Amino acid sequence: MPHPIMFDEADPILNRVRALALALPDAAEKVSHGRPAFFTTKVFAYYGASVKVDGSHRQHEQAVLVLLDPDERAGLLDEDRCFVPAYLGPSGWIGVDLTPDTDWGEVGELLDASYRRTAGRRRVAVLDSRR
């Protein structure tokens, strides 16, 4: 049985995340477990997440999940807008809640960092050549 869709295609915050993620070399989007996932050969970001609280899941519908260096991740976890997502958190992923007032430059940097951890040397070299 497929997972239900857990996002609104018209969500303006999703559209901002999508634009940033798909600007990275060879990036593509698919729906995984009912949520948008951005990937090359491996996923580097998800849109939306949940956190297990007292035996049930609390949704973070407008959030981006990224895989960061452990030191960078630890620094972000001190912030209220950041959380350890269910399922992916133990593997090093972190969630960042997004709002219309989000610093989109920072979101771009987080996506860039996660992409660099998952995309492979050839794609990272292409990314570096664009700068």
mmCIF file with all atom_site columns, C-alpha atoms in Angstrom:
data_model
loop_
_atom_site.group_PDB
_atom_site.id
_atom_site.type_symbol
_atom_site.label_atom_id
_atom_site.label_alt_id
_atom_site.label_comp_id
_atom_site.label_asym_id
_atom_site.label_entity_id
_atom_site.label_seq_id
_atom_site.pdbx_PDB_ins_code
_atom_site.Cartn_x
_atom_site.Cartn_y
_atom_site.Cartn_z
_atom_site.occupancy
_atom_site.B_iso_or_equiv
_atom_site.pdbx_formal_charge
_atom_site.auth_seq_id
_atom_site.auth_comp_id
_atom_site.auth_asym_id
_atom_site.auth_atom_id
_atom_site.pdbx_PDB_model_num
ATOM 1   C CA . MET A 1 1   ? 0.000  0.000  0.000   1.00 0.00 ? 1   MET A CA 1
ATOM 2   C CA . PRO A 1 2   ? 1.519  3.375  -0.975  1.00 0.00 ? 2   PRO A CA 1
ATOM 3   C CA . HIS A 1 3   ? 1.968  6.109  1.580   1.00 0.00 ? 3   HIS A CA 1
ATOM 4   C CA . PRO A 1 4   ? -0.583 8.932  1.488   1.00 0.00 ? 4   PRO A CA 1
ATOM 5   C CA . ILE A 1 5   ? 0.614  12.257 0.083   1.00 0.00 ? 5   ILE A CA 1
ATOM 6   C CA . MET A 1 6   ? 1.545  14.482 3.029   1.00 0.00 ? 6   MET A CA 1
ATOM 7   C CA . PHE A 1 7   ? 2.196  17.811 1.301   1.00 0.00 ? 7   PHE A CA 1
ATOM 8   C CA . ASP A 1 8   ? 0.371  20.487 -0.638  1.00 0.00 ? 8   ASP A CA 1
ATOM 9   C CA . GLU A 1 9   ? 1.762  21.023 -4.129  1.00 0.00 ? 9   GLU A CA 1
ATOM 10  C CA . ALA A 1 10  ? 0.760  24.714 -3.896  1.00 0.00 ? 10  ALA A CA 1
ATOM 11  C CA . ASP A 1 11  ? 2.737  25.276 -0.652  1.00 0.00 ? 11  ASP A CA 1
ATOM 12  C CA . PRO A 1 12  ? 4.890  28.385 -1.302  1.00 0.00 ? 12  PRO A CA 1
ATOM 13  C CA . ILE A 1 13  ? 7.532  27.255 1.200   1.00 0.00 ? 13  ILE A CA 1
ATOM 14  C CA . LEU A 1 14  ? 7.861  23.903 -0.584  1.00 0.00 ? 14  LEU A CA 1
ATOM 15  C CA . ASN A 1 15  ? 8.251  25.784 -3.849  1.00 0.00 ? 15  ASN A CA 1
ATOM 16  C CA . ARG A 1 16  ? 11.143 27.835 -2.401  1.00 0.00 ? 16  ARG A CA 1
ATOM 17  C CA . VAL A 1 17  ? 12.863 24.683 -1.115  1.00 0.00 ? 17  VAL A CA 1
ATOM 18  C CA . ARG A 1 18  ? 12.249 22.965 -4.459  1.00 0.00 ? 18  ARG A CA 1
ATOM 19  C CA . ALA A 1 19  ? 13.842 25.838 -6.406  1.00 0.00 ? 19  ALA A CA 1
ATOM 20  C CA . LEU A 1 20  ? 16.963 25.778 -4.223  1.00 0.00 ? 20  LEU A CA 1
ATOM 21  C CA . ALA A 1 21  ? 17.310 21.990 -4.231  1.00 0.00 ? 21  ALA A CA 1
ATOM 22  C CA . LEU A 1 22  ? 16.717 21.489 -7.948  1.00 0.00 ? 22  LEU A CA 1
ATOM 23  C CA . ALA A 1 23  ? 19.307 24.155 -8.797  1.00 0.00 ? 23  ALA A CA 1
ATOM 24  C CA . LEU A 1 24  ? 22.024 21.747 -7.620  1.00 0.00 ? 24  LEU A CA 1
ATOM 25  C CA . PRO A 1 25  ? 23.754 19.634 -10.324 1.00 0.00 ? 25  PRO A CA 1
ATOM 26  C CA . ASP A 1 26  ? 21.749 16.587 -11.429 1.00 0.00 ? 26  ASP A CA 1
ATOM 27  C CA . ALA A 1 27  ? 19.250 17.058 -8.605  1.00 0.00 ? 27  ALA A CA 1
ATOM 28  C CA . ALA A 1 28  ? 15.812 15.574 -9.063  1.00 0.00 ? 28  ALA A CA 1
ATOM 29  C CA . GLU A 1 29  ? 12.664 15.181 -7.001  1.00 0.00 ? 29  GLU A CA 1
ATOM 30  C CA . LYS A 1 30  ? 10.566 12.166 -6.125  1.00 0.00 ? 30  LYS A CA 1
ATOM 31  C CA . VAL A 1 31  ? 7.899  11.415 -3.564  1.00 0.00 ? 31  VAL A CA 1
ATOM 32  C CA . SER A 1 32  ? 9.171  9.099  -0.849  1.00 0.00 ? 32  SER A CA 1
ATOM 33  C CA . HIS A 1 33  ? 6.975  7.954  2.020   1.00 0.00 ? 33  HIS A CA 1
ATOM 34  C CA . GLY A 1 34  ? 4.435  10.601 1.026   1.00 0.00 ? 34  GLY A CA 1
ATOM 35  C CA . ARG A 1 35  ? 6.864  13.539 1.107   1.00 0.00 ? 35  ARG A CA 1
ATOM 36  C CA . PRO A 1 36  ? 9.040  15.346 -1.459  1.00 0.00 ? 36  PRO A CA 1
ATOM 37  C CA . ALA A 1 37  ? 12.590 14.021 -1.517  1.00 0.00 ? 37  ALA A CA 1
ATOM 38  C CA . PHE A 1 38  ? 15.456 15.653 -3.406  1.00 0.00 ? 38  PHE A CA 1
ATOM 39  C CA . PHE A 1 39  ? 18.246 13.404 -4.650  1.00 0.00 ? 39  PHE A CA 1
ATOM 40  C CA . THR A 1 40  ? 20.998 12.592 -7.087  1.00 0.00 ? 40  THR A CA 1
ATOM 41  C CA . THR A 1 41  ? 21.886 8.934  -6.512  1.00 0.00 ? 41  THR A CA 1
ATOM 42  C CA . LYS A 1 42  ? 21.141 9.403  -2.797  1.00 0.00 ? 42  LYS A CA 1
ATOM 43  C CA . VAL A 1 43  ? 18.585 11.646 -1.102  1.00 0.00 ? 43  VAL A CA 1
ATOM 44  C CA . PHE A 1 44  ? 20.067 14.898 0.197   1.00 0.00 ? 44  PHE A CA 1
ATOM 45  C CA . ALA A 1 45  ? 16.878 16.564 1.490   1.00 0.00 ? 45  ALA A CA 1
ATOM 46  C CA . TYR A 1 46  ? 13.282 15.877 2.404   1.00 0.00 ? 46  TYR A CA 1
ATOM 47  C CA . TYR A 1 47  ? 10.426 18.325 2.814   1.00 0.00 ? 47  TYR A CA 1
ATOM 48  C CA . GLY A 1 48  ? 8.310  17.668 5.883   1.00 0.00 ? 48  GLY A CA 1
ATOM 49  C CA . ALA A 1 49  ? 8.866  15.325 8.785   1.00 0.00 ? 49  ALA A CA 1
ATOM 50  C CA . SER A 1 50  ? 7.535  14.009 12.032  1.00 0.00 ? 50  SER A CA 1
ATOM 51  C CA . VAL A 1 51  ? 8.827  13.642 15.571  1.00 0.00 ? 51  VAL A CA 1
ATOM 52  C CA . LYS A 1 52  ? 7.725  10.929 17.950  1.00 0.00 ? 52  LYS A CA 1
ATOM 53  C CA . VAL A 1 53  ? 6.337  12.507 21.139  1.00 0.00 ? 53  VAL A CA 1
ATOM 54  C CA . ASP A 1 54  ? 4.768  10.416 23.907  1.00 0.00 ? 54  ASP A CA 1
ATOM 55  C CA . GLY A 1 55  ? 4.104  7.494  21.585  1.00 0.00 ? 55  GLY A CA 1
ATOM 56  C CA . SER A 1 56  ? 2.539  9.469  18.732  1.00 0.00 ? 56  SER A CA 1
ATOM 57  C CA . HIS A 1 57  ? 3.943  11.423 15.809  1.00 0.00 ? 57  HIS A CA 1
ATOM 58  C CA . ARG A 1 58  ? 3.847  15.226 15.731  1.00 0.00 ? 58  ARG A CA 1
ATOM 59  C CA . GLN A 1 59  ? 4.058  16.583 12.186  1.00 0.00 ? 59  GLN A CA 1
ATOM 60  C CA . HIS A 1 60  ? 6.463  19.275 10.983  1.00 0.00 ? 60  HIS A CA 1
ATOM 61  C CA . GLU A 1 61  ? 4.780  19.904 7.661   1.00 0.00 ? 61  GLU A CA 1
ATOM 62  C CA . GLN A 1 62  ? 6.914  22.884 6.626   1.00 0.00 ? 62  GLN A CA 1
ATOM 63  C CA . ALA A 1 63  ? 10.421 21.738 7.408   1.00 0.00 ? 63  ALA A CA 1
ATOM 64  C CA . VAL A 1 64  ? 13.497 20.658 5.515   1.00 0.00 ? 64  VAL A CA 1
ATOM 65  C CA . LEU A 1 65  ? 15.524 17.621 6.539   1.00 0.00 ? 65  LEU A CA 1
ATOM 66  C CA . VAL A 1 66  ? 19.216 17.597 5.715   1.00 0.00 ? 66  VAL A CA 1
ATOM 67  C CA . LEU A 1 67  ? 22.249 15.443 6.463   1.00 0.00 ? 67  LEU A CA 1
ATOM 68  C CA . LEU A 1 68  ? 24.999 17.587 7.964   1.00 0.00 ? 68  LEU A CA 1
ATOM 69  C CA . ASP A 1 69  ? 28.463 17.231 9.413   1.00 0.00 ? 69  ASP A CA 1
ATOM 70  C CA . PRO A 1 70  ? 28.048 16.118 13.060  1.00 0.00 ? 70  PRO A CA 1
ATOM 71  C CA . ASP A 1 71  ? 29.541 19.358 14.452  1.00 0.00 ? 71  ASP A CA 1
ATOM 72  C CA . GLU A 1 72  ? 27.240 21.554 12.355  1.00 0.00 ? 72  GLU A CA 1
ATOM 73  C CA . ARG A 1 73  ? 24.272 19.396 13.307  1.00 0.00 ? 73  ARG A CA 1
ATOM 74  C CA . ALA A 1 74  ? 25.082 19.667 17.023  1.00 0.00 ? 74  ALA A CA 1
ATOM 75  C CA . GLY A 1 75  ? 25.202 23.467 16.810  1.00 0.00 ? 75  GLY A CA 1
ATOM 76  C CA . LEU A 1 76  ? 21.806 23.653 15.125  1.00 0.00 ? 76  LEU A CA 1
ATOM 77  C CA . LEU A 1 77  ? 20.138 21.343 17.627  1.00 0.00 ? 77  LEU A CA 1
ATOM 78  C CA . ASP A 1 78  ? 20.467 24.090 20.247  1.00 0.00 ? 78  ASP A CA 1
ATOM 79  C CA . GLU A 1 79  ? 17.956 26.166 18.265  1.00 0.00 ? 79  GLU A CA 1
ATOM 80  C CA . ASP A 1 80  ? 14.201 25.836 18.886  1.00 0.00 ? 80  ASP A CA 1
ATOM 81  C CA . ARG A 1 81  ? 13.444 25.641 15.150  1.00 0.00 ? 81  ARG A CA 1
ATOM 82  C CA . CYS A 1 82  ? 15.555 22.502 14.769  1.00 0.00 ? 82  CYS A CA 1
ATOM 83  C CA . PHE A 1 83  ? 14.642 18.939 15.697  1.00 0.00 ? 83  PHE A CA 1
ATOM 84  C CA . VAL A 1 84  ? 15.708 15.327 15.355  1.00 0.00 ? 84  VAL A CA 1
ATOM 85  C CA . PRO A 1 85  ? 13.254 13.702 12.937  1.00 0.00 ? 85  PRO A CA 1
ATOM 86  C CA . ALA A 1 86  ? 11.691 10.315 13.531  1.00 0.00 ? 86  ALA A CA 1
ATOM 87  C CA . TYR A 1 87  ? 13.318 7.448  11.633  1.00 0.00 ? 87  TYR A CA 1
ATOM 88  C CA . LEU A 1 88  ? 16.134 9.477  9.995   1.00 0.00 ? 88  LEU A CA 1
ATOM 89  C CA . GLY A 1 89  ? 17.417 11.293 13.090  1.00 0.00 ? 89  GLY A CA 1
ATOM 90  C CA . PRO A 1 90  ? 19.539 8.379  14.363  1.00 0.00 ? 90  PRO A CA 1
ATOM 91  C CA . SER A 1 91  ? 21.345 8.371  10.986  1.00 0.00 ? 91  SER A CA 1
ATOM 92  C CA . GLY A 1 92  ? 22.440 11.993 11.445  1.00 0.00 ? 92  GLY A CA 1
ATOM 93  C CA . TRP A 1 93  ? 19.601 13.887 9.760   1.00 0.00 ? 93  TRP A CA 1
ATOM 94  C CA . ILE A 1 94  ? 18.264 17.115 11.260  1.00 0.00 ? 94  ILE A CA 1
ATOM 95  C CA . GLY A 1 95  ? 14.997 18.937 10.630  1.00 0.00 ? 95  GLY A CA 1
ATOM 96  C CA . VAL A 1 96  ? 14.676 22.718 10.379  1.00 0.00 ? 96  VAL A CA 1
ATOM 97  C CA . ASP A 1 97  ? 11.228 24.296 10.613  1.00 0.00 ? 97  ASP A CA 1
ATOM 98  C CA . LEU A 1 98  ? 10.569 26.869 7.891   1.00 0.00 ? 98  LEU A CA 1
ATOM 99  C CA . THR A 1 99  ? 8.368  29.963 7.824   1.00 0.00 ? 99  THR A CA 1
ATOM 100 C CA . PRO A 1 100 ? 7.853  32.769 5.320   1.00 0.00 ? 100 PRO A CA 1
ATOM 101 C CA . ASP A 1 101 ? 10.459 34.728 7.338   1.00 0.00 ? 101 ASP A CA 1
ATOM 102 C CA . THR A 1 102 ? 13.094 31.997 7.042   1.00 0.00 ? 102 THR A CA 1
ATOM 103 C CA . ASP A 1 103 ? 16.617 33.011 6.028   1.00 0.00 ? 103 ASP A CA 1
ATOM 104 C CA . TRP A 1 104 ? 16.577 31.390 2.579   1.00 0.00 ? 104 TRP A CA 1
ATOM 105 C CA . GLY A 1 105 ? 20.302 31.954 2.152   1.00 0.00 ? 105 GLY A CA 1
ATOM 106 C CA . GLU A 1 106 ? 20.829 29.696 5.158   1.00 0.00 ? 106 GLU A CA 1
ATOM 107 C CA . VAL A 1 107 ? 18.455 27.079 3.726   1.00 0.00 ? 107 VAL A CA 1
ATOM 108 C CA . GLY A 1 108 ? 20.501 27.149 0.523   1.00 0.00 ? 108 GLY A CA 1
ATOM 109 C CA . GLU A 1 109 ? 23.673 26.606 2.566   1.00 0.00 ? 109 GLU A CA 1
ATOM 110 C CA . LEU A 1 110 ? 22.097 23.677 4.436   1.00 0.00 ? 110 LEU A CA 1
ATOM 111 C CA . LEU A 1 111 ? 20.981 22.070 1.178   1.00 0.00 ? 111 LEU A CA 1
ATOM 112 C CA . ASP A 1 112 ? 24.459 22.645 -0.281  1.00 0.00 ? 112 ASP A CA 1
ATOM 113 C CA . ALA A 1 113 ? 26.119 20.998 2.740   1.00 0.00 ? 113 ALA A CA 1
ATOM 114 C CA . SER A 1 114 ? 23.790 17.983 2.619   1.00 0.00 ? 114 SER A CA 1
ATOM 115 C CA . TYR A 1 115 ? 24.228 17.667 -1.150  1.00 0.00 ? 115 TYR A CA 1
ATOM 116 C CA . ARG A 1 116 ? 28.025 17.625 -0.715  1.00 0.00 ? 116 ARG A CA 1
ATOM 117 C CA . ARG A 1 117 ? 27.724 14.732 1.753   1.00 0.00 ? 117 ARG A CA 1
ATOM 118 C CA . THR A 1 118 ? 25.652 12.597 -0.604  1.00 0.00 ? 118 THR A CA 1
ATOM 119 C CA . ALA A 1 119 ? 26.223 13.570 -4.251  1.00 0.00 ? 119 ALA A CA 1
ATOM 120 C CA . GLY A 1 120 ? 29.686 12.165 -4.949  1.00 0.00 ? 120 GLY A CA 1
ATOM 121 C CA . ARG A 1 121 ? 32.914 13.818 -6.081  1.00 0.00 ? 121 ARG A CA 1
ATOM 122 C CA . ARG A 1 122 ? 31.972 14.365 -9.730  1.00 0.00 ? 122 ARG A CA 1
ATOM 123 C CA . ARG A 1 123 ? 28.793 16.267 -8.899  1.00 0.00 ? 123 ARG A CA 1
ATOM 124 C CA . VAL A 1 124 ? 30.499 18.258 -6.144  1.00 0.00 ? 124 VAL A CA 1
ATOM 125 C CA . ALA A 1 125 ? 33.197 19.239 -8.653  1.00 0.00 ? 125 ALA A CA 1
ATOM 126 C CA . VAL A 1 126 ? 30.486 20.455 -11.037 1.00 0.00 ? 126 VAL A CA 1
ATOM 127 C CA . LEU A 1 127 ? 28.935 22.453 -8.192  1.00 0.00 ? 127 LEU A CA 1
ATOM 128 C CA . ASP A 1 128 ? 32.303 23.983 -7.324  1.00 0.00 ? 128 ASP A CA 1
ATOM 129 C CA . SER A 1 129 ? 32.947 24.897 -10.957 1.00 0.00 ? 129 SER A CA 1
ATOM 130 C CA . ARG A 1 130 ? 29.735 26.975 -10.977 1.00 0.00 ? 130 ARG A CA 1
ATOM 131 C CA . ARG A 1 131 ? 31.042 29.249 -8.238  1.00 0.00 ? 131 ARG A CA 1
#
